[in-house]
Amino acid sequence: MSTAYAPMPAALETRRLRLQLWTDADAEDLCLLAAERGTAAPRVERAREILAEGRAATATTGLALLRITRLAEGDFIGYCGLLVGRASVDEPEIAYELLQRTHGHGYATEAAGAVLDAAAATGRKRLWSTVRPWNTPSFRVLEKLGFERDRVCAEDGDGELVWLTRELP
Ligand SMILES: CC(C)(COP(=O)(O)OP(=O)(O)OC[C@H]1O[C@@H](n2cnc3c(N)ncnc32)[C@H](O)[C@@H]1OP(=O)(O)O)[C@@H](O)C(=O)NCCC(=O)NCCS
């Protein structure tokens, strides 16, 4: 690994959730999540490639998007974690996506809170998030976590993007 930061842990636990690294066996879960996006979901072979790309990025940056399962039910519900995304290795983006049937129970806030603590433990001092202006639930999650709006950009050719940021202790 080529960064000055400690890697994110391979697993995190909260009151209701377990967050852990993906394996090839989880490719169908990724397809399930992608199928809800309203665009063509990847085939399982492509999902395996996406997961392998994620593992390669983690090996380089120490950052990871972790799959989430509920502790009580044992079921897969989505992911949350850190990635370079539109930001940087030093000040990465936080990201999350959950299956629709599990929205509205505070799971994203709970998972992202654990990821925030893990980000601070790697030695990082600031996180970013980029959100489409219509994404009220995501803004609310970030607000609950103490993120603040930084700027609005339109440079990616796909509409406006709101940048939010949070200092880490
Ligand atoms: C964003 C997302 C992860 C939130 O997951 P979640 O587990 O439902 O989030 P939480 O329950 O922790 O918090 C959601 C908050 O938004 C609020 N909310 C949801 N829809 C809302 C709406 N239409 N108007 C106002 N508030 C809304 C909820 O009431 C809740 O706030 P509260 O705790 O003050 O009541 C989920 O909607 C999702 O997976 N969306 C698709 C992927 C995505 O957009 N990812 C983020 C890309 S930037």
Short mmCIF file of N, CA and C and ligand atoms in Angstrom, two decimals:
data_model
loop_
_atom_site.label_atom_id
_atom_site.label_comp_id
_atom_site.label_asym_id
_atom_site.label_seq_id
_atom_site.Cartn_x
_atom_site.Cartn_y
_atom_site.Cartn_z
N MET A 1 0.84 -1.20 0.00
CA MET A 1 0.00 0.00 0.00
C MET A 1 0.88 1.26 0.00
N SER A 2 0.44 2.26 -0.76
CA SER A 2 1.33 3.41 -0.98
C SER A 2 0.81 4.69 -0.32
N THR A 3 0.19 4.59 0.86
CA THR A 3 -0.25 5.82 1.51
C THR A 3 0.32 5.89 2.93
N ALA A 4 0.22 7.10 3.50
CA ALA A 4 0.74 7.32 4.86
C ALA A 4 -0.30 6.94 5.90
N TYR A 5 -1.44 6.46 5.48
CA TYR A 5 -2.55 6.21 6.41
C TYR A 5 -2.69 4.73 6.73
N ALA A 6 -3.21 4.46 7.93
CA ALA A 6 -3.54 3.07 8.27
C ALA A 6 -4.69 2.62 7.38
N PRO A 7 -4.73 1.33 7.02
CA PRO A 7 -5.86 0.86 6.20
C PRO A 7 -7.14 0.83 7.03
N MET A 8 -8.28 0.94 6.34
CA MET A 8 -9.55 0.74 7.05
C MET A 8 -9.63 -0.69 7.53
N PRO A 9 -10.28 -0.94 8.67
CA PRO A 9 -10.44 -2.33 9.10
C PRO A 9 -11.29 -3.13 8.11
N ALA A 10 -11.06 -4.44 8.06
CA ALA A 10 -11.81 -5.31 7.14
C ALA A 10 -13.24 -5.50 7.62
N ALA A 11 -13.51 -5.19 8.88
CA ALA A 11 -14.87 -5.36 9.40
C ALA A 11 -15.13 -4.33 10.50
N LEU A 12 -16.38 -3.87 10.55
CA LEU A 12 -16.83 -2.95 11.59
C LEU A 12 -18.16 -3.46 12.10
N GLU A 13 -18.47 -3.18 13.35
CA GLU A 13 -19.77 -3.59 13.87
C GLU A 13 -20.43 -2.42 14.59
N THR A 14 -21.73 -2.28 14.40
CA THR A 14 -22.51 -1.27 15.11
C THR A 14 -23.59 -2.01 15.92
N ARG A 15 -24.48 -1.26 16.52
CA ARG A 15 -25.53 -1.90 17.34
C ARG A 15 -26.34 -2.91 16.52
N ARG A 16 -26.67 -2.55 15.26
CA ARG A 16 -27.56 -3.41 14.46
C ARG A 16 -26.91 -4.01 13.22
N LEU A 17 -25.67 -3.56 12.91
CA LEU A 17 -25.10 -3.87 11.59
C LEU A 17 -23.69 -4.44 11.65
N ARG A 18 -23.36 -5.27 10.67
CA ARG A 18 -21.97 -5.68 10.45
C ARG A 18 -21.55 -5.16 9.08
N LEU A 19 -20.39 -4.53 9.03
CA LEU A 19 -19.83 -4.03 7.77
C LEU A 19 -18.55 -4.83 7.51
N GLN A 20 -18.40 -5.40 6.31
CA GLN A 20 -17.21 -6.19 6.04
C GLN A 20 -16.85 -6.16 4.56
N LEU A 21 -15.61 -6.57 4.27
CA LEU A 21 -15.14 -6.61 2.88
C LEU A 21 -15.98 -7.59 2.06
N TRP A 22 -16.13 -7.29 0.77
CA TRP A 22 -16.86 -8.17 -0.14
C TRP A 22 -15.96 -9.34 -0.56
N THR A 23 -16.58 -10.48 -0.85
CA THR A 23 -15.86 -11.58 -1.50
C THR A 23 -16.57 -11.88 -2.82
N ASP A 24 -15.95 -12.72 -3.64
CA ASP A 24 -16.58 -13.10 -4.92
C ASP A 24 -17.97 -13.70 -4.72
N ALA A 25 -18.16 -14.36 -3.58
CA ALA A 25 -19.44 -15.03 -3.30
C ALA A 25 -20.58 -14.02 -3.14
N ASP A 26 -20.23 -12.72 -3.01
CA ASP A 26 -21.26 -11.69 -2.77
C ASP A 26 -21.71 -11.01 -4.06
N ALA A 27 -21.26 -11.49 -5.22
CA ALA A 27 -21.54 -10.80 -6.48
C ALA A 27 -23.05 -10.67 -6.73
N GLU A 28 -23.82 -11.69 -6.36
CA GLU A 28 -25.27 -11.62 -6.61
C GLU A 28 -25.94 -10.53 -5.77
N ASP A 29 -25.40 -10.28 -4.59
CA ASP A 29 -25.94 -9.19 -3.75
C ASP A 29 -25.72 -7.85 -4.44
N LEU A 30 -24.56 -7.69 -5.05
CA LEU A 30 -24.28 -6.44 -5.76
C LEU A 30 -25.25 -6.27 -6.93
N CYS A 31 -25.55 -7.36 -7.64
CA CYS A 31 -26.51 -7.30 -8.76
C CYS A 31 -27.89 -6.87 -8.25
N LEU A 32 -28.27 -7.38 -7.11
CA LEU A 32 -29.56 -7.06 -6.49
C LEU A 32 -29.67 -5.55 -6.25
N LEU A 33 -28.62 -5.00 -5.69
CA LEU A 33 -28.57 -3.57 -5.37
C LEU A 33 -28.60 -2.75 -6.67
N ALA A 34 -27.79 -3.16 -7.62
CA ALA A 34 -27.69 -2.43 -8.89
C ALA A 34 -29.00 -2.47 -9.66
N ALA A 35 -29.75 -3.56 -9.50
CA ALA A 35 -31.02 -3.71 -10.22
C ALA A 35 -32.03 -2.65 -9.80
N GLU A 36 -31.85 -2.08 -8.62
CA GLU A 36 -32.79 -1.07 -8.12
C GLU A 36 -32.46 0.34 -8.61
N ARG A 37 -31.36 0.48 -9.36
CA ARG A 37 -30.93 1.83 -9.76
C ARG A 37 -31.69 2.38 -10.96
N GLY A 38 -32.49 1.53 -11.61
CA GLY A 38 -33.28 2.00 -12.76
C GLY A 38 -32.51 1.93 -14.06
N THR A 39 -31.27 1.45 -14.01
CA THR A 39 -30.51 1.19 -15.23
C THR A 39 -30.26 -0.31 -15.29
N ALA A 40 -29.70 -0.78 -16.40
CA ALA A 40 -29.48 -2.22 -16.54
C ALA A 40 -28.50 -2.70 -15.46
N ALA A 41 -28.91 -3.73 -14.71
CA ALA A 41 -28.04 -4.27 -13.67
C ALA A 41 -26.94 -5.09 -14.33
N PRO A 42 -25.74 -5.11 -13.72
CA PRO A 42 -24.67 -5.92 -14.31
C PRO A 42 -24.98 -7.41 -14.16
N ARG A 43 -24.45 -8.21 -15.10
CA ARG A 43 -24.51 -9.66 -14.91
C ARG A 43 -23.56 -10.03 -13.79
N VAL A 44 -23.73 -11.25 -13.27
CA VAL A 44 -22.94 -11.66 -12.10
C VAL A 44 -21.43 -11.67 -12.42
N GLU A 45 -21.09 -11.99 -13.68
CA GLU A 45 -19.65 -11.99 -14.06
C GLU A 45 -19.09 -10.58 -13.95
N ARG A 46 -19.87 -9.59 -14.43
CA ARG A 46 -19.43 -8.20 -14.36
C ARG A 46 -19.37 -7.73 -12.90
N ALA A 47 -20.33 -8.18 -12.10
CA ALA A 47 -20.32 -7.81 -10.68
C ALA A 47 -19.04 -8.33 -10.02
N ARG A 48 -18.61 -9.55 -10.40
CA ARG A 48 -17.35 -10.09 -9.84
C ARG A 48 -16.17 -9.22 -10.24
N GLU A 49 -16.19 -8.74 -11.49
CA GLU A 49 -15.10 -7.85 -11.94
C GLU A 49 -15.10 -6.55 -11.13
N ILE A 50 -16.31 -6.00 -10.91
CA ILE A 50 -16.42 -4.75 -10.13
C ILE A 50 -15.86 -4.96 -8.72
N LEU A 51 -16.18 -6.11 -8.13
CA LEU A 51 -15.69 -6.39 -6.78
C LEU A 51 -14.17 -6.56 -6.79
N ALA A 52 -13.63 -7.18 -7.84
CA ALA A 52 -12.17 -7.34 -7.95
C ALA A 52 -11.50 -5.97 -8.10
N GLU A 53 -12.13 -5.08 -8.88
CA GLU A 53 -11.59 -3.72 -9.04
C GLU A 53 -11.58 -3.01 -7.68
N GLY A 54 -12.64 -3.21 -6.92
CA GLY A 54 -12.73 -2.61 -5.58
C GLY A 54 -11.61 -3.12 -4.68
N ARG A 55 -11.35 -4.44 -4.75
CA ARG A 55 -10.28 -5.01 -3.91
C ARG A 55 -8.91 -4.45 -4.32
N ALA A 56 -8.72 -4.27 -5.63
CA ALA A 56 -7.44 -3.71 -6.12
C ALA A 56 -7.28 -2.27 -5.62
N ALA A 57 -8.37 -1.49 -5.64
CA ALA A 57 -8.31 -0.12 -5.14
C ALA A 57 -7.99 -0.12 -3.65
N THR A 58 -8.60 -1.03 -2.91
CA THR A 58 -8.36 -1.12 -1.47
C THR A 58 -6.89 -1.45 -1.19
N ALA A 59 -6.32 -2.35 -2.01
CA ALA A 59 -4.91 -2.72 -1.82
C ALA A 59 -4.00 -1.51 -2.02
N THR A 60 -4.41 -0.57 -2.88
CA THR A 60 -3.58 0.61 -3.16
C THR A 60 -3.81 1.73 -2.15
N THR A 61 -5.07 1.94 -1.77
CA THR A 61 -5.42 3.13 -0.98
C THR A 61 -5.75 2.83 0.49
N GLY A 62 -6.07 1.58 0.80
CA GLY A 62 -6.52 1.25 2.15
C GLY A 62 -7.97 1.64 2.40
N LEU A 63 -8.63 2.21 1.37
CA LEU A 63 -10.04 2.61 1.49
C LEU A 63 -10.93 1.48 0.97
N ALA A 64 -12.14 1.35 1.53
CA ALA A 64 -13.01 0.28 1.07
C ALA A 64 -14.48 0.64 1.25
N LEU A 65 -15.28 0.16 0.30
CA LEU A 65 -16.73 0.17 0.46
C LEU A 65 -17.09 -1.18 1.07
N LEU A 66 -17.67 -1.17 2.24
CA LEU A 66 -17.93 -2.42 2.96
C LEU A 66 -19.39 -2.85 2.80
N ARG A 67 -19.60 -4.14 2.57
CA ARG A 67 -20.99 -4.62 2.47
C ARG A 67 -21.60 -4.65 3.87
N ILE A 68 -22.90 -4.43 3.91
CA ILE A 68 -23.58 -4.35 5.21
C ILE A 68 -24.57 -5.50 5.34
N THR A 69 -24.52 -6.18 6.47
CA THR A 69 -25.58 -7.15 6.82
C THR A 69 -26.16 -6.75 8.17
N ARG A 70 -27.45 -7.06 8.34
CA ARG A 70 -28.07 -6.79 9.64
C ARG A 70 -27.72 -7.94 10.59
N LEU A 71 -27.35 -7.58 11.83
CA LEU A 71 -26.93 -8.59 12.79
C LEU A 71 -28.08 -9.53 13.15
N ALA A 72 -29.26 -8.97 13.41
CA ALA A 72 -30.38 -9.81 13.88
C ALA A 72 -30.90 -10.71 12.76
N GLU A 73 -31.11 -10.11 11.56
CA GLU A 73 -31.70 -10.85 10.45
C GLU A 73 -30.66 -11.63 9.66
N GLY A 74 -29.40 -11.19 9.69
CA GLY A 74 -28.34 -11.86 8.94
C GLY A 74 -28.38 -11.59 7.45
N ASP A 75 -29.23 -10.64 7.02
CA ASP A 75 -29.39 -10.42 5.57
C ASP A 75 -28.55 -9.24 5.07
N PHE A 76 -28.22 -9.31 3.78
CA PHE A 76 -27.48 -8.24 3.10
C PHE A 76 -28.42 -7.06 2.88
N ILE A 77 -27.95 -5.83 3.17
CA ILE A 77 -28.82 -4.67 2.91
C ILE A 77 -28.17 -3.57 2.09
N GLY A 78 -26.85 -3.63 1.83
CA GLY A 78 -26.24 -2.58 1.02
C GLY A 78 -24.77 -2.41 1.34
N TYR A 79 -24.24 -1.21 1.11
CA TYR A 79 -22.83 -0.96 1.43
C TYR A 79 -22.66 0.46 1.95
N CYS A 80 -21.53 0.65 2.61
CA CYS A 80 -21.12 1.98 3.06
C CYS A 80 -19.61 1.95 3.22
N GLY A 81 -18.96 3.04 2.88
CA GLY A 81 -17.51 3.05 3.06
C GLY A 81 -16.88 4.29 2.47
N LEU A 82 -15.58 4.17 2.22
CA LEU A 82 -14.79 5.28 1.69
C LEU A 82 -14.21 4.90 0.35
N LEU A 83 -14.10 5.89 -0.53
CA LEU A 83 -13.45 5.69 -1.81
C LEU A 83 -12.83 7.02 -2.25
N VAL A 84 -11.89 6.94 -3.19
CA VAL A 84 -11.31 8.18 -3.72
C VAL A 84 -12.38 8.95 -4.48
N GLY A 85 -13.13 8.28 -5.32
CA GLY A 85 -14.23 8.91 -6.05
C GLY A 85 -13.79 10.18 -6.76
N ARG A 86 -14.50 11.28 -6.51
CA ARG A 86 -14.16 12.58 -7.12
C ARG A 86 -13.20 13.37 -6.24
N ALA A 87 -12.79 12.79 -5.10
CA ALA A 87 -11.97 13.52 -4.13
C ALA A 87 -10.53 13.00 -4.18
N SER A 88 -9.97 12.58 -3.05
CA SER A 88 -8.55 12.18 -3.05
C SER A 88 -8.30 11.10 -2.00
N VAL A 89 -7.13 10.49 -2.07
CA VAL A 89 -6.76 9.48 -1.06
C VAL A 89 -6.65 10.14 0.31
N ASP A 90 -6.13 11.36 0.34
CA ASP A 90 -5.96 12.08 1.62
C ASP A 90 -7.31 12.46 2.23
N GLU A 91 -8.22 12.92 1.36
CA GLU A 91 -9.53 13.40 1.81
C GLU A 91 -10.60 12.71 0.97
N PRO A 92 -10.87 11.43 1.27
CA PRO A 92 -11.75 10.64 0.40
C PRO A 92 -13.24 10.98 0.56
N GLU A 93 -14.02 10.32 -0.27
CA GLU A 93 -15.49 10.45 -0.20
C GLU A 93 -16.07 9.34 0.64
N ILE A 94 -17.14 9.66 1.36
CA ILE A 94 -17.95 8.64 2.01
C ILE A 94 -19.11 8.32 1.06
N ALA A 95 -19.48 7.05 0.98
CA ALA A 95 -20.57 6.65 0.08
C ALA A 95 -21.40 5.56 0.73
N TYR A 96 -22.67 5.50 0.33
CA TYR A 96 -23.57 4.47 0.88
C TYR A 96 -24.72 4.25 -0.08
N GLU A 97 -25.24 3.03 -0.05
CA GLU A 97 -26.40 2.66 -0.88
C GLU A 97 -27.05 1.45 -0.22
N LEU A 98 -28.34 1.55 -0.01
CA LEU A 98 -29.05 0.45 0.66
C LEU A 98 -30.22 -0.04 -0.19
N LEU A 99 -30.58 -1.30 -0.03
CA LEU A 99 -31.77 -1.84 -0.70
C LEU A 99 -32.99 -1.05 -0.24
N GLN A 100 -33.89 -0.77 -1.20
CA GLN A 100 -35.03 0.12 -0.92
C GLN A 100 -35.88 -0.35 0.26
N ARG A 101 -36.06 -1.67 0.38
CA ARG A 101 -36.95 -2.16 1.45
C ARG A 101 -36.39 -1.86 2.84
N THR A 102 -35.11 -1.45 2.91
CA THR A 102 -34.51 -1.19 4.22
C THR A 102 -34.34 0.31 4.50
N HIS A 103 -34.78 1.16 3.57
CA HIS A 103 -34.65 2.61 3.79
C HIS A 103 -35.53 3.05 4.95
N GLY A 104 -35.11 4.17 5.58
CA GLY A 104 -35.97 4.81 6.57
C GLY A 104 -35.88 4.24 7.97
N HIS A 105 -34.86 3.44 8.24
CA HIS A 105 -34.69 2.87 9.58
C HIS A 105 -33.41 3.34 10.26
N GLY A 106 -32.77 4.34 9.66
CA GLY A 106 -31.55 4.86 10.26
C GLY A 106 -30.31 4.03 9.99
N TYR A 107 -30.42 3.03 9.10
CA TYR A 107 -29.26 2.16 8.86
C TYR A 107 -28.10 2.91 8.20
N ALA A 108 -28.40 3.79 7.22
CA ALA A 108 -27.31 4.50 6.54
C ALA A 108 -26.56 5.39 7.54
N THR A 109 -27.31 6.06 8.39
CA THR A 109 -26.68 6.94 9.39
C THR A 109 -25.84 6.12 10.36
N GLU A 110 -26.36 4.96 10.76
CA GLU A 110 -25.62 4.10 11.70
C GLU A 110 -24.33 3.57 11.07
N ALA A 111 -24.44 3.10 9.83
CA ALA A 111 -23.26 2.56 9.14
C ALA A 111 -22.24 3.67 8.88
N ALA A 112 -22.73 4.82 8.41
CA ALA A 112 -21.81 5.91 8.06
C ALA A 112 -21.13 6.48 9.31
N GLY A 113 -21.81 6.43 10.44
CA GLY A 113 -21.19 6.87 11.70
C GLY A 113 -19.97 6.00 12.03
N ALA A 114 -20.11 4.69 11.82
CA ALA A 114 -18.98 3.78 12.08
C ALA A 114 -17.85 4.02 11.08
N VAL A 115 -18.22 4.31 9.83
CA VAL A 115 -17.21 4.58 8.79
C VAL A 115 -16.46 5.88 9.10
N LEU A 116 -17.19 6.84 9.61
CA LEU A 116 -16.57 8.12 10.01
C LEU A 116 -15.50 7.88 11.08
N ASP A 117 -15.85 7.09 12.09
CA ASP A 117 -14.89 6.78 13.16
C ASP A 117 -13.69 6.02 12.58
N ALA A 118 -13.97 5.09 11.66
CA ALA A 118 -12.88 4.31 11.05
C ALA A 118 -11.98 5.22 10.21
N ALA A 119 -12.58 6.21 9.55
CA ALA A 119 -11.79 7.15 8.74
C ALA A 119 -10.86 7.95 9.64
N ALA A 120 -11.37 8.40 10.78
CA ALA A 120 -10.53 9.15 11.73
C ALA A 120 -9.39 8.26 12.22
N ALA A 121 -9.70 6.97 12.44
CA ALA A 121 -8.68 6.05 12.95
C ALA A 121 -7.57 5.77 11.93
N THR A 122 -7.83 6.01 10.65
CA THR A 122 -6.76 5.84 9.64
C THR A 122 -5.79 7.01 9.68
N GLY A 123 -6.16 8.08 10.39
CA GLY A 123 -5.29 9.26 10.46
C GLY A 123 -5.76 10.40 9.56
N ARG A 124 -6.87 10.19 8.86
CA ARG A 124 -7.35 11.25 7.96
C ARG A 124 -8.03 12.37 8.74
N LYS A 125 -8.01 13.57 8.15
CA LYS A 125 -8.51 14.75 8.85
C LYS A 125 -9.78 15.32 8.23
N ARG A 126 -10.16 14.87 7.04
CA ARG A 126 -11.34 15.45 6.38
C ARG A 126 -11.95 14.43 5.41
N LEU A 127 -13.29 14.42 5.35
CA LEU A 127 -14.00 13.61 4.36
C LEU A 127 -14.86 14.52 3.49
N TRP A 128 -15.22 14.00 2.31
CA TRP A 128 -16.10 14.69 1.38
C TRP A 128 -17.26 13.79 1.01
N SER A 129 -18.30 14.40 0.46
CA SER A 129 -19.38 13.64 -0.16
C SER A 129 -19.90 14.46 -1.33
N THR A 130 -20.24 13.80 -2.41
CA THR A 130 -20.83 14.51 -3.56
C THR A 130 -22.22 13.95 -3.80
N VAL A 131 -23.20 14.86 -3.83
CA VAL A 131 -24.61 14.44 -3.83
C VAL A 131 -25.38 15.21 -4.89
N ARG A 132 -26.26 14.53 -5.61
CA ARG A 132 -27.14 15.21 -6.56
C ARG A 132 -28.15 16.07 -5.79
N PRO A 133 -28.50 17.24 -6.32
CA PRO A 133 -29.35 18.19 -5.57
C PRO A 133 -30.70 17.62 -5.14
N TRP A 134 -31.20 16.60 -5.85
CA TRP A 134 -32.52 16.06 -5.53
C TRP A 134 -32.49 15.01 -4.42
N ASN A 135 -31.29 14.63 -3.97
CA ASN A 135 -31.18 13.46 -3.08
C ASN A 135 -31.37 13.84 -1.60
N THR A 136 -32.61 14.19 -1.26
CA THR A 136 -32.92 14.64 0.10
C THR A 136 -32.50 13.63 1.18
N PRO A 137 -32.77 12.33 1.01
CA PRO A 137 -32.37 11.39 2.07
C PRO A 137 -30.86 11.43 2.33
N SER A 138 -30.08 11.52 1.25
CA SER A 138 -28.62 11.53 1.43
C SER A 138 -28.17 12.81 2.14
N PHE A 139 -28.76 13.96 1.77
CA PHE A 139 -28.43 15.21 2.48
C PHE A 139 -28.73 15.09 3.96
N ARG A 140 -29.85 14.45 4.25
CA ARG A 140 -30.26 14.32 5.66
C ARG A 140 -29.28 13.43 6.43
N VAL A 141 -28.87 12.32 5.81
CA VAL A 141 -27.88 11.45 6.45
C VAL A 141 -26.62 12.25 6.76
N LEU A 142 -26.15 13.01 5.78
CA LEU A 142 -24.90 13.77 5.97
C LEU A 142 -25.07 14.86 7.02
N GLU A 143 -26.25 15.48 7.02
CA GLU A 143 -26.52 16.52 8.03
C GLU A 143 -26.45 15.91 9.44
N LYS A 144 -27.07 14.72 9.58
CA LYS A 144 -27.06 14.06 10.89
C LYS A 144 -25.64 13.70 11.34
N LEU A 145 -24.74 13.52 10.34
CA LEU A 145 -23.35 13.15 10.65
C LEU A 145 -22.44 14.36 10.81
N GLY A 146 -23.00 15.56 10.64
CA GLY A 146 -22.20 16.77 10.85
C GLY A 146 -21.49 17.30 9.62
N PHE A 147 -21.89 16.82 8.42
CA PHE A 147 -21.32 17.39 7.18
C PHE A 147 -21.93 18.76 6.90
N GLU A 148 -21.16 19.61 6.23
CA GLU A 148 -21.64 20.93 5.83
C GLU A 148 -21.43 21.14 4.34
N ARG A 149 -22.35 21.90 3.72
CA ARG A 149 -22.23 22.19 2.29
C ARG A 149 -21.00 23.04 2.02
N ASP A 150 -20.25 22.67 1.00
CA ASP A 150 -19.06 23.43 0.63
C ASP A 150 -19.28 24.21 -0.65
N ARG A 151 -19.76 23.53 -1.70
CA ARG A 151 -19.95 24.20 -2.98
C ARG A 151 -20.85 23.35 -3.87
N VAL A 152 -21.34 23.99 -4.94
CA VAL A 152 -22.12 23.28 -5.96
C VAL A 152 -21.35 23.38 -7.27
N CYS A 153 -21.18 22.26 -7.95
CA CYS A 153 -20.43 22.25 -9.21
C CYS A 153 -21.28 21.65 -10.31
N ALA A 154 -21.03 22.07 -11.52
CA ALA A 154 -21.76 21.52 -12.66
C ALA A 154 -20.80 20.99 -13.71
N GLU A 155 -19.56 20.73 -13.28
CA GLU A 155 -18.53 20.48 -14.28
C GLU A 155 -18.52 19.07 -14.84
N ASP A 156 -19.28 18.15 -14.25
CA ASP A 156 -19.13 16.77 -14.73
C ASP A 156 -20.06 16.43 -15.90
N GLY A 157 -20.77 17.44 -16.42
CA GLY A 157 -21.57 17.21 -17.62
C GLY A 157 -22.84 16.42 -17.35
N ASP A 158 -23.13 16.13 -16.11
CA ASP A 158 -24.30 15.31 -15.78
C ASP A 158 -25.16 16.02 -14.74
N GLY A 159 -25.26 17.34 -14.84
CA GLY A 159 -26.06 18.10 -13.89
C GLY A 159 -25.23 18.54 -12.69
N GLU A 160 -25.90 19.26 -11.79
CA GLU A 160 -25.19 19.81 -10.64
C GLU A 160 -24.85 18.75 -9.61
N LEU A 161 -23.79 19.02 -8.90
CA LEU A 161 -23.32 18.12 -7.85
C LEU A 161 -22.99 18.98 -6.63
N VAL A 162 -23.55 18.62 -5.49
CA VAL A 162 -23.28 19.37 -4.27
C VAL A 162 -22.14 18.68 -3.52
N TRP A 163 -21.12 19.45 -3.17
CA TRP A 163 -19.99 18.93 -2.39
C TRP A 163 -20.22 19.28 -0.92
N LEU A 164 -20.13 18.28 -0.06
CA LEU A 164 -20.24 18.50 1.38
C LEU A 164 -18.97 17.97 2.04
N THR A 165 -18.65 18.52 3.18
CA THR A 165 -17.40 18.10 3.83
C THR A 165 -17.55 18.07 5.34
N ARG A 166 -16.67 17.29 5.96
CA ARG A 166 -16.67 17.21 7.43
C ARG A 166 -15.23 16.99 7.90
N GLU A 167 -14.84 17.80 8.87
CA GLU A 167 -13.53 17.59 9.51
C GLU A 167 -13.63 16.39 10.43
N LEU A 168 -12.52 15.66 10.56
CA LEU A 168 -12.49 14.53 11.48
C LEU A 168 -11.68 14.91 12.72
N PRO A 169 -12.05 14.38 13.87
CA PRO A 169 -11.34 14.76 15.10
C PRO A 169 -9.91 14.25 15.10
C1 LIG B 1 -29.37 7.64 0.93
C2 LIG B 1 -29.77 6.33 1.60
C3 LIG B 1 -28.54 5.42 1.76
C4 LIG B 1 -30.36 6.63 3.00
O1 LIG B 1 -30.55 5.40 3.70
P1 LIG B 1 -31.49 5.30 5.01
O2 LIG B 1 -31.03 4.13 5.79
O3 LIG B 1 -32.91 5.36 4.61
O4 LIG B 1 -31.08 6.64 5.77
P2 LIG B 1 -31.44 7.01 7.29
O5 LIG B 1 -32.69 6.28 7.69
O6 LIG B 1 -30.22 6.80 8.11
O7 LIG B 1 -31.70 8.58 7.17
C5 LIG B 1 -32.53 9.09 6.15
C6 LIG B 1 -33.07 10.42 6.59
O8 LIG B 1 -33.64 11.09 5.45
C7 LIG B 1 -34.99 11.43 5.74
N1 LIG B 1 -35.74 11.40 4.48
C8 LIG B 1 -35.89 10.36 3.66
N2 LIG B 1 -36.64 10.74 2.59
C9 LIG B 1 -36.92 12.04 2.77
C10 LIG B 1 -37.64 13.01 2.01
N3 LIG B 1 -38.19 12.69 0.84
N4 LIG B 1 -37.75 14.27 2.47
C11 LIG B 1 -37.17 14.63 3.65
N5 LIG B 1 -36.45 13.73 4.42
C12 LIG B 1 -36.33 12.48 3.98
C13 LIG B 1 -35.43 10.39 6.74
O9 LIG B 1 -36.60 10.81 7.43
C14 LIG B 1 -34.18 10.31 7.61
O10 LIG B 1 -34.05 11.44 8.45
P3 LIG B 1 -34.52 11.43 10.00
O11 LIG B 1 -33.71 10.38 10.69
O12 LIG B 1 -34.26 12.81 10.48
O13 LIG B 1 -36.00 11.06 10.00
C15 LIG B 1 -30.85 5.56 0.77
O14 LIG B 1 -31.91 6.45 0.49
C16 LIG B 1 -30.30 5.02 -0.55
O15 LIG B 1 -29.73 3.92 -0.59
N6 LIG B 1 -30.49 5.76 -1.64
C17 LIG B 1 -30.01 5.34 -2.96
C18 LIG B 1 -28.50 5.46 -3.06
C19 LIG B 1 -28.01 6.86 -2.79
O16 LIG B 1 -28.66 7.84 -3.12
N7 LIG B 1 -26.83 6.94 -2.16
C20 LIG B 1 -26.22 8.23 -1.83
C21 LIG B 1 -25.56 8.83 -3.02
S1 LIG B 1 -24.89 10.44 -2.62
#
